[in-house]
CSV table of C-alpha atoms and ligand atoms in Angstrom, one decimal:
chain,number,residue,atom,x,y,z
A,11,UNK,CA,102.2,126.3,112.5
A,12,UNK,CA,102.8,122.9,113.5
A,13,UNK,CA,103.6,120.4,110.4
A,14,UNK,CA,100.6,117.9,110.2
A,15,UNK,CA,101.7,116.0,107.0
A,16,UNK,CA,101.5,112.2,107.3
A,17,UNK,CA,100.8,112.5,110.8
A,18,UNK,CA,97.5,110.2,110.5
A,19,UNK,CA,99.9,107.5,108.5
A,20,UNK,CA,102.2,107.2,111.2
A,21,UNK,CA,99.8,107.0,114.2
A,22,UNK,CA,98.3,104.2,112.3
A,23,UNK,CA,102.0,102.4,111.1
A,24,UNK,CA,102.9,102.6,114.7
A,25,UNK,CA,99.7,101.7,116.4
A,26,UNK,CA,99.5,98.3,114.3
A,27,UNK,CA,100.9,96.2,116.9
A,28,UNK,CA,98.3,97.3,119.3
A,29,UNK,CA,95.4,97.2,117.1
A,30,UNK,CA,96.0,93.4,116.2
A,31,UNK,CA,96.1,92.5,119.7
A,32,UNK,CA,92.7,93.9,120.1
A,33,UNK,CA,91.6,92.2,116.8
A,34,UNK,CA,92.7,89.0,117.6
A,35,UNK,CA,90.9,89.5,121.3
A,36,UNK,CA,87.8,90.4,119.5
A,37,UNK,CA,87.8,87.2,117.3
A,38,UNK,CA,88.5,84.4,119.6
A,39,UNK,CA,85.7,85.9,121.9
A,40,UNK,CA,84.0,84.6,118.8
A,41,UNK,CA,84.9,81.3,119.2
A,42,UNK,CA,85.9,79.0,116.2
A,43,UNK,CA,83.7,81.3,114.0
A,44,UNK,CA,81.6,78.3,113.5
A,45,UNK,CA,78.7,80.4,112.2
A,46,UNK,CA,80.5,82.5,109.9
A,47,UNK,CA,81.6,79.6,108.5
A,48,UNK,CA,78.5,77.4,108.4
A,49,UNK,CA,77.5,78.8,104.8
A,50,UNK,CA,80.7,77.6,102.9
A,51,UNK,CA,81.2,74.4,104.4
A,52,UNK,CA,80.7,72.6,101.8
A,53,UNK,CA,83.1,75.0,99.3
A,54,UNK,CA,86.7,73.1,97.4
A,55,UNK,CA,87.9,76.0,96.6
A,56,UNK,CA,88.2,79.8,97.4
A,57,UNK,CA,88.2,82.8,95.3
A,58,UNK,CA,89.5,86.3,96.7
A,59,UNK,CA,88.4,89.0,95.4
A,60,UNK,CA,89.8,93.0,96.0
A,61,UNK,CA,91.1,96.4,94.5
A,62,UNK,CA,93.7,98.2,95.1
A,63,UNK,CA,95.7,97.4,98.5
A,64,UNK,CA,92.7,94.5,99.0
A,65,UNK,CA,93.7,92.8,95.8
A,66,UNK,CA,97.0,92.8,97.3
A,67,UNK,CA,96.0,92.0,100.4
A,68,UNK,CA,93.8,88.7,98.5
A,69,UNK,CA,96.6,87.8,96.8
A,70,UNK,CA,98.4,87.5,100.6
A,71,UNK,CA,95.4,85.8,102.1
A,72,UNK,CA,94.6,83.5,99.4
A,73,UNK,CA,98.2,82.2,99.5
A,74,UNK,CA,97.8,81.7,103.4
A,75,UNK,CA,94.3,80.4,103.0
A,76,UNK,CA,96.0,77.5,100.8
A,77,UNK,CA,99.2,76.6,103.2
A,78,UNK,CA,96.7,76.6,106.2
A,79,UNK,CA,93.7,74.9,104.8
A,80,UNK,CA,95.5,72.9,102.2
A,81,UNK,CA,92.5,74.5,99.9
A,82,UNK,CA,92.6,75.7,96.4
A,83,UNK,CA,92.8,79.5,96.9
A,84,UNK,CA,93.7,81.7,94.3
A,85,UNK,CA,93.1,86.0,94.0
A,86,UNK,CA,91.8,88.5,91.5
A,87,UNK,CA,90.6,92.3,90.8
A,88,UNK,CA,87.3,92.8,91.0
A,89,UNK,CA,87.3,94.5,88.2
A,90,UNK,CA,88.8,90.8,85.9
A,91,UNK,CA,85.8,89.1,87.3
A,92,UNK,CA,83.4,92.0,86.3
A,93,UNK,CA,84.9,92.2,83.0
A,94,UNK,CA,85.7,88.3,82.3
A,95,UNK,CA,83.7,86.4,84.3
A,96,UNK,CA,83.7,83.6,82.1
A,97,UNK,CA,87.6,83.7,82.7
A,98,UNK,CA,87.5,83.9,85.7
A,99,UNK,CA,85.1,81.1,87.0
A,100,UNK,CA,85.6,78.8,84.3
A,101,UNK,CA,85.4,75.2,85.4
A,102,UNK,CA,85.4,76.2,88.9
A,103,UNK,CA,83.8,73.3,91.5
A,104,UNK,CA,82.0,74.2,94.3
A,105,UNK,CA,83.3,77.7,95.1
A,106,UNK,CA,83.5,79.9,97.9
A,107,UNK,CA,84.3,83.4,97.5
A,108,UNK,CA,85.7,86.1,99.9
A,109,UNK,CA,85.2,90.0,98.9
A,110,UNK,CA,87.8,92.4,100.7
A,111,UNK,CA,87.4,96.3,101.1
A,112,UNK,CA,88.3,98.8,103.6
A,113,UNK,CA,85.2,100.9,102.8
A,114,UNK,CA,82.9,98.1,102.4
A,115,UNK,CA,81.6,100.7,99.6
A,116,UNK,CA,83.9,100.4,96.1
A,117,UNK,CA,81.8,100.2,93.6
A,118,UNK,CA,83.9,97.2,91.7
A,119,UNK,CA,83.8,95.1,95.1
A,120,UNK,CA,80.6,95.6,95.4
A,121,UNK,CA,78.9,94.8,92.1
A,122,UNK,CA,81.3,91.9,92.0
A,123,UNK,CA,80.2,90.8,95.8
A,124,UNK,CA,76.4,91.0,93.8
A,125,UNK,CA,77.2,89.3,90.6
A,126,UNK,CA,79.0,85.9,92.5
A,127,UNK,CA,75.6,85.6,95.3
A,128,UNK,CA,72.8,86.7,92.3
A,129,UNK,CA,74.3,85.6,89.1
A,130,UNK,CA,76.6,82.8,90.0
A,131,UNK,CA,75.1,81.5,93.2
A,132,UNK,CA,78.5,81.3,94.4
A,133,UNK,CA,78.5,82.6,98.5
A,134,UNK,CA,80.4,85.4,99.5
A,135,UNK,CA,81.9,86.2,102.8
A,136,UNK,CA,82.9,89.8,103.3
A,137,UNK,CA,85.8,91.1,105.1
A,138,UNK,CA,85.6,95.1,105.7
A,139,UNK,CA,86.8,97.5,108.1
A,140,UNK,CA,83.9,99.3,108.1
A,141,UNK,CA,80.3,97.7,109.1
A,142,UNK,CA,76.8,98.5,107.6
A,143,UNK,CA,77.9,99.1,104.1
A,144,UNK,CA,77.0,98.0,100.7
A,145,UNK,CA,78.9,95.4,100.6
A,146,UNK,CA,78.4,94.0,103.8
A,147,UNK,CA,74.6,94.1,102.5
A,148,UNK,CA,75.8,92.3,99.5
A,149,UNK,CA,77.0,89.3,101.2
A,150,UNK,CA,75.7,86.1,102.9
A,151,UNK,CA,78.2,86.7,105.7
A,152,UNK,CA,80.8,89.1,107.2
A,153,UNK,CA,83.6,88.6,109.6
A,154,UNK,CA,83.4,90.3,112.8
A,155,UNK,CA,86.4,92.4,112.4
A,156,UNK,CA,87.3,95.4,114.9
A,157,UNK,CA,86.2,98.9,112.7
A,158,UNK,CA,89.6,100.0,112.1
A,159,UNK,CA,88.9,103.6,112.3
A,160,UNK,CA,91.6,105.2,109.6
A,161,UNK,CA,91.8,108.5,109.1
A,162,UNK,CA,94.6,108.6,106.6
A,163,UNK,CA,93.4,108.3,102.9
A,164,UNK,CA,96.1,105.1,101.9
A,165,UNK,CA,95.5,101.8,103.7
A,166,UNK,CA,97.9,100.2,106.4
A,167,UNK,CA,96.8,99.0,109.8
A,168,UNK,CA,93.6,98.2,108.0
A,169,UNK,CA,95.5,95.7,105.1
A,170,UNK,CA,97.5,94.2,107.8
A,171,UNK,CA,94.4,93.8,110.4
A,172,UNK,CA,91.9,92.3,107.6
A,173,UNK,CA,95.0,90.2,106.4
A,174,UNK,CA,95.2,88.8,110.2
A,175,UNK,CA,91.6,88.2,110.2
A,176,UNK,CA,91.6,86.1,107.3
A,177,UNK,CA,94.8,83.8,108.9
A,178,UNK,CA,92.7,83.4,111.5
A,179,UNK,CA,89.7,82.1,109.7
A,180,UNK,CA,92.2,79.9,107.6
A,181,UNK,CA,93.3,78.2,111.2
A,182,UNK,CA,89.7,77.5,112.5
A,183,UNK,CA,88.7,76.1,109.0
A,184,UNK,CA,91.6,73.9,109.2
A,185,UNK,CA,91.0,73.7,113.0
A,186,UNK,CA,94.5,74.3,113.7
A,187,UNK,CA,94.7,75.8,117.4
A,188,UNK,CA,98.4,75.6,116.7
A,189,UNK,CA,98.5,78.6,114.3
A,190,UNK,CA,95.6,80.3,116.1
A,191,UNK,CA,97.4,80.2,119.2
A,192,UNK,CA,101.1,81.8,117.3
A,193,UNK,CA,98.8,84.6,116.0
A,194,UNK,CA,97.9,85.6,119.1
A,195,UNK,CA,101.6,85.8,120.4
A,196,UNK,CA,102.5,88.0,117.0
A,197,UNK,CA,101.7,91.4,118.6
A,198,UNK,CA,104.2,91.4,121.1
A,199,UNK,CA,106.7,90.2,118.3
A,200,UNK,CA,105.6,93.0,115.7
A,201,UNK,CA,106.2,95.7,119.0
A,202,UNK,CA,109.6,94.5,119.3
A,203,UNK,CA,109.9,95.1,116.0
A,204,UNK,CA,108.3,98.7,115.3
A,205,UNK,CA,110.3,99.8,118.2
A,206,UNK,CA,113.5,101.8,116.7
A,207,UNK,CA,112.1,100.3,112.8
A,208,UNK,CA,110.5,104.2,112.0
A,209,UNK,CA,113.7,105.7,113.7
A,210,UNK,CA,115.9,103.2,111.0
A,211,UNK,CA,113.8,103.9,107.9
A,212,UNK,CA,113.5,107.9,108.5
A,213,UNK,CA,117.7,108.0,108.6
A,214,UNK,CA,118.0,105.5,105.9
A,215,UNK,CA,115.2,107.3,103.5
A,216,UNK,CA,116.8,110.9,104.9
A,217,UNK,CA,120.3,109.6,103.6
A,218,UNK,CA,120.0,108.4,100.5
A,219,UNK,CA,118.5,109.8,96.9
A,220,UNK,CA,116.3,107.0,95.5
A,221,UNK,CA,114.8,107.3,91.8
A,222,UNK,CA,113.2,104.1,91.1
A,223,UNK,CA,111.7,101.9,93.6
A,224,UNK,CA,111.4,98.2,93.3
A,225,UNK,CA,109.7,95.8,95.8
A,226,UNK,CA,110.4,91.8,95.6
A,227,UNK,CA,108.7,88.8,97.5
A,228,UNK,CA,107.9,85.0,96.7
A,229,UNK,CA,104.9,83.1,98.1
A,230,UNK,CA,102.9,84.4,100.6
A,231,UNK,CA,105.1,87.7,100.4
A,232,UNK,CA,104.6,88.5,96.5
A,233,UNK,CA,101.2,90.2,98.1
A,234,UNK,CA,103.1,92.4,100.2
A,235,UNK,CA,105.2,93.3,98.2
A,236,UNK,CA,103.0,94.7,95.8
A,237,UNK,CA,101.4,96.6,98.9
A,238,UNK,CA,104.5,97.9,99.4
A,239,UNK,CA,105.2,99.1,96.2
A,240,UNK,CA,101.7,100.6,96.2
A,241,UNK,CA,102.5,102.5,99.4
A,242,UNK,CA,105.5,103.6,98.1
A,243,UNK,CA,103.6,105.3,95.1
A,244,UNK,CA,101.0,106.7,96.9
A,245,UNK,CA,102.2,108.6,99.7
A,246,UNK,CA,105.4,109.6,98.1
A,247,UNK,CA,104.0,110.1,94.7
A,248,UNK,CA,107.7,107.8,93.1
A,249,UNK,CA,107.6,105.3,90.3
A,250,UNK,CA,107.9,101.7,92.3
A,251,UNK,CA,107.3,98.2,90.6
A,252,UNK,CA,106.8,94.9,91.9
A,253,UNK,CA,107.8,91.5,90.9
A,254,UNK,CA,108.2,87.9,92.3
A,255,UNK,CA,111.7,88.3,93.4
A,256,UNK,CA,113.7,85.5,91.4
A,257,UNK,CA,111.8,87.3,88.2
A,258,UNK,CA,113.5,90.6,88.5
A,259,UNK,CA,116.3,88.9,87.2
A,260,UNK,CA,114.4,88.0,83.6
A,261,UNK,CA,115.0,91.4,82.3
A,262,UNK,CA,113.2,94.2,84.9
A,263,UNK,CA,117.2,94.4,86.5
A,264,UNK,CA,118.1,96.4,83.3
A,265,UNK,CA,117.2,99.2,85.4
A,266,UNK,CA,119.4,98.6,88.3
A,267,UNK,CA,121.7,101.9,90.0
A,268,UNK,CA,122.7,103.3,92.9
A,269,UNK,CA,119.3,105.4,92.7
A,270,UNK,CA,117.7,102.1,92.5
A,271,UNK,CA,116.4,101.0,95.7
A,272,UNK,CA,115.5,97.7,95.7
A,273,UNK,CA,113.5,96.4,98.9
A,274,UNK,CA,113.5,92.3,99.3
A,275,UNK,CA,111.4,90.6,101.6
A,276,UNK,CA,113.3,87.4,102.1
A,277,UNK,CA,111.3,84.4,102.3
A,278,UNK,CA,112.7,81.6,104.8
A,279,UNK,CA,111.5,79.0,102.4
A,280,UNK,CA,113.2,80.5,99.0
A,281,UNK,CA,116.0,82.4,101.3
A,282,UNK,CA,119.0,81.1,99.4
A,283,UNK,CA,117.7,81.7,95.9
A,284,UNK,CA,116.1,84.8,96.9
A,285,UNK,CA,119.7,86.0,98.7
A,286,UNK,CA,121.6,84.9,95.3
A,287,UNK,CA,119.5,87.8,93.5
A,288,UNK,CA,120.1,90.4,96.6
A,289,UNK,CA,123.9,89.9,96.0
A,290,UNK,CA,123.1,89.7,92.7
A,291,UNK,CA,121.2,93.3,92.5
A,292,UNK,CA,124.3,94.4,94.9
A,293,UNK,CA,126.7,93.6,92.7
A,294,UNK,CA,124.7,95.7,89.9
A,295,UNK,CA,125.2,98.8,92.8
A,296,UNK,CA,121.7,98.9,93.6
A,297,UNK,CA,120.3,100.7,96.9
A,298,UNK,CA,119.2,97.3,98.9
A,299,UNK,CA,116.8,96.9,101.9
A,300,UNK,CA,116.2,93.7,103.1
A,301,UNK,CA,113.7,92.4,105.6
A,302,UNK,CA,114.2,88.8,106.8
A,303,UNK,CA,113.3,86.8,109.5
A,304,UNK,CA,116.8,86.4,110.8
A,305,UNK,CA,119.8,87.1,108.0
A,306,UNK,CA,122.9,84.8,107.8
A,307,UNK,CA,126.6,87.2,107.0
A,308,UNK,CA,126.6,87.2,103.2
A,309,UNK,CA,122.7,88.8,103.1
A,310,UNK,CA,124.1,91.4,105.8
A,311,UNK,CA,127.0,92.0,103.5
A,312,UNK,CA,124.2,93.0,100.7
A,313,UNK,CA,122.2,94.5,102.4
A,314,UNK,CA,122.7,98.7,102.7
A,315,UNK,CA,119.9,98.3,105.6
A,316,UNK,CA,118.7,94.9,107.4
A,317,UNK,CA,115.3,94.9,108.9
A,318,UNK,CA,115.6,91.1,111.6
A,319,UNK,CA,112.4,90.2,112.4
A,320,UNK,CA,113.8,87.4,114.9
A,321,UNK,CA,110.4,85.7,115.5
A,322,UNK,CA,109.7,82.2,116.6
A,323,UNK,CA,106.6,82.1,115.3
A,324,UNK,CA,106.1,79.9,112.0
A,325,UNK,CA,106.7,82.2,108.6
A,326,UNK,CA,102.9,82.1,108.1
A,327,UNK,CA,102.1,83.4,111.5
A,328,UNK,CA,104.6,86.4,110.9
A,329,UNK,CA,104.1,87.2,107.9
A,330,UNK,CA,101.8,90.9,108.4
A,331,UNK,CA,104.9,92.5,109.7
A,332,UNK,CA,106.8,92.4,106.7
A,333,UNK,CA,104.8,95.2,105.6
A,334,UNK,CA,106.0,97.5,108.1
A,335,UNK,CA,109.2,98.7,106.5
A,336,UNK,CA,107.7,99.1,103.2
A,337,UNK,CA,104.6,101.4,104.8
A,338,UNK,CA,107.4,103.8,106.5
A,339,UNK,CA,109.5,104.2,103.2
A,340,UNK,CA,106.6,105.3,101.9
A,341,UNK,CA,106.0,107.7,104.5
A,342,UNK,CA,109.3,109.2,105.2
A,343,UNK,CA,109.9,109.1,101.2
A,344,UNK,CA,106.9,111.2,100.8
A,345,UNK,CA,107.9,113.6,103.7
A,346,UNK,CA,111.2,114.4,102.0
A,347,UNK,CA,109.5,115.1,98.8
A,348,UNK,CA,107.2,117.7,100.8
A,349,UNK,CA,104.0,115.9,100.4
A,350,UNK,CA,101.3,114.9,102.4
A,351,UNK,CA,101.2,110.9,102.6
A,352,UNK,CA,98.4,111.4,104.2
A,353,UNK,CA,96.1,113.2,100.9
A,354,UNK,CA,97.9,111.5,98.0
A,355,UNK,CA,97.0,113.6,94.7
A,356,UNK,CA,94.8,112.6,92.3
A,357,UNK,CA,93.6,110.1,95.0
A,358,UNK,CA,89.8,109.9,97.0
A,359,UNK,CA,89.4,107.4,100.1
A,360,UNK,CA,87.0,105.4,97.9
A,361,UNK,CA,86.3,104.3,94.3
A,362,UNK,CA,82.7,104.9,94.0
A,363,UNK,CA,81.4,104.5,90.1
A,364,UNK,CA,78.4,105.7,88.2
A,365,UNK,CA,76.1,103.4,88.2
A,366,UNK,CA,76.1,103.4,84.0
A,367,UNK,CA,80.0,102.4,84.4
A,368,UNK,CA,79.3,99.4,86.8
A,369,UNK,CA,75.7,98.0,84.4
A,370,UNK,CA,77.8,98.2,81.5
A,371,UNK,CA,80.5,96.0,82.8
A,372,UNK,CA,78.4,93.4,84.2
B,4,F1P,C1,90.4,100.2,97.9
B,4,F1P,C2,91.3,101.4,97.4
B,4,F1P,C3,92.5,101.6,98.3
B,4,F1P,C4,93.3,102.8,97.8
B,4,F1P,C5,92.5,104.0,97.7
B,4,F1P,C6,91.2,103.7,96.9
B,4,F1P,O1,89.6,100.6,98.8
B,4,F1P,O2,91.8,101.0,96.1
B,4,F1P,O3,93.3,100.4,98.3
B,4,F1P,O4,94.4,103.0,98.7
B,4,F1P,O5,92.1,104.4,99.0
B,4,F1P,O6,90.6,102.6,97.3
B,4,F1P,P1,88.6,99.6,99.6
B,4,F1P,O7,87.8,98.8,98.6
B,4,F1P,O8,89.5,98.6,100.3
B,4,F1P,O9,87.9,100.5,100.5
């Protein structure tokens, strides 16, 4: 009998390259999006709102959103606005908000798509992978993003395809054809780099004997990151934490071995500082992968695997395919174990509450 286990995970890792080409097709044929955009013309600031891998993909997209647009952008659960909407909107201007979710049915994304138009008459554009749901129904607009058809129960080329769509909005808000047009020239970059990366990351997870898994990124990154670490615990069922990577220095290193593996995405903005704590975290004996754009000799040295991206494109315009290695670690990681990355325990596709548990946070 023919092992099936995490076959749906990799056919959707690998096909990402692909399926952002097709994405981005289907988005300029929309033009500058004008009409999407129309309703929240006249927000100063942005609010994005997720759970799970779409608060981690918010936190990546609000951090883009404020580099491209120059716009206040900030993320959050949807669960901390539910809960604390007073903290969360207090002394807010005039306010846009963006609702993310795969499902376009979690119950948290979806009251809290409800409570911003009907409570706080605060517009909400929704970003989904899957039309003609509740929360597309929620929301005064939706952008027209390619179904992205995923089989397997963990999210991947849907973060990364939502996360593309929302850098693309960012560059017709800020009407920068510049960015728009390096986005389109990022899938043939991201196939040059899936081409051998699974190969790489199934020897290098074979090969070594990892305990503890740790996942480190500044800026924009910090989001992936956490997506990573995420991916790491759900379809390989490990213990894996994320921090802003200068941080892990402020006590979380006390964990540091050789069964640590530690997996950096290198910023080229905060590169030298965040290169100091990969030699650092070396120099503990830590297990390190690193993912850069392109690596100078001392980050080789510290590195026990190097992921190059060696793009042209500017970091921004890049950024998605950082999320690659971290996806297939997860994969192969789980493999070894003998699961299925493709059914993590204790886990269902969506997080649909009673309605009693969603009234009585409102
Ligand atoms: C969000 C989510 C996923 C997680 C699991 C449960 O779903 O938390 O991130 O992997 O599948 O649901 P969605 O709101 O994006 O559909």
């Amino acid at each position: 009998m023919r092992d099936s286990r995490g076959v749906l995970s990799l056919a959707e890792i690998l096909s990402q390259p692909k399926f952002w080409g097709r994405c981005l097709e289907a988005l300029e044929g929309e033009g500058s999006l004008e009409e999407i955009r129309k309703p929240f013309r006249l927000a100063t600031e942005w609010l994005f709102v997720g759970c799970g891998s779409s608060y981690y993909l918010a936190l990546a997209a609000a951090a883009s959103w404020n580099a491209i647009t120059r716009m206040r952008a900030r993320a959050i659960p949807a669960s901390e606005l539910l809960l604390f909407p007073e903290l969360v909107l207090a002394g807010v201007g005039e306010t846009a908000a963006v609702v993310i979710s795969r499902s376009g049915q979690t119950s948290e994304a979806v009251r809290a798509a409800q409570l911003l138009e009907r409570e706080r008459n605060i517009r909400v554009l929704a970003v989904t992978g899957t039309p003609n749901q509740p929360l597309e129904r929620s929301a005064t607009a939706t952008l027209p993003l390619l179904p992205c058809e995923e089989q397997s129960m963990v999210m991947t080329r849907s973060f990364s395809s939502m996360l593309l769509g929302l850098q693309y909005l960012a560059a017709c808000q800020a009407e920068d054809r510049a960015f728009a047009e390096s986005l389109s020239r990022l899938p043939a970059t991201a196939d040059r780099v899936m081409s051998d990366l699974h190969r790489r990351i199934r020897e290098f997870v074979m090969a070594g004997q990892f305990a503890d898994y740790v996942c480190l990124g500044q800026g924009a990154l910090y989001g992936l990151a956490c997506e990573t670490a995420l991916k790491v615990t759900e379809m390989s069922v490990s213990y894996a934490q994320s921090f802003h990577t200068l941080e892990f220095r402020h006590g979380p290193k006390s964990i540091v071995g050789p069964e640590t593996l530690v997996i950096f995405l290198l910023s080229e903005q905060g590169y030298d500082a965040e290169c100091d704590v990969l030699r650092e975290i070396k120099g503990l004996r830590g297990t390190t992968l690193a993912i850069a754009n392109r690596a100078d000799e001392s980050a080789r040295n510290a590195s026990d695997l190097l992921i190059e991206l060696n793009s042209d494109l500017p970091p921004l315009a890049h950024l998605a395919a950082y999320i690659f290695a971290g996806q297939l670690v997860g994969l192969y990681t789980g493999l070894k174990k003998g699961l299925d990355p493709d059914n993590p325990r204790h886990l269902s596709r969506v997080v649909v509450l009673e309605e009693k548990e969603t009234a009585k946070q409102s």
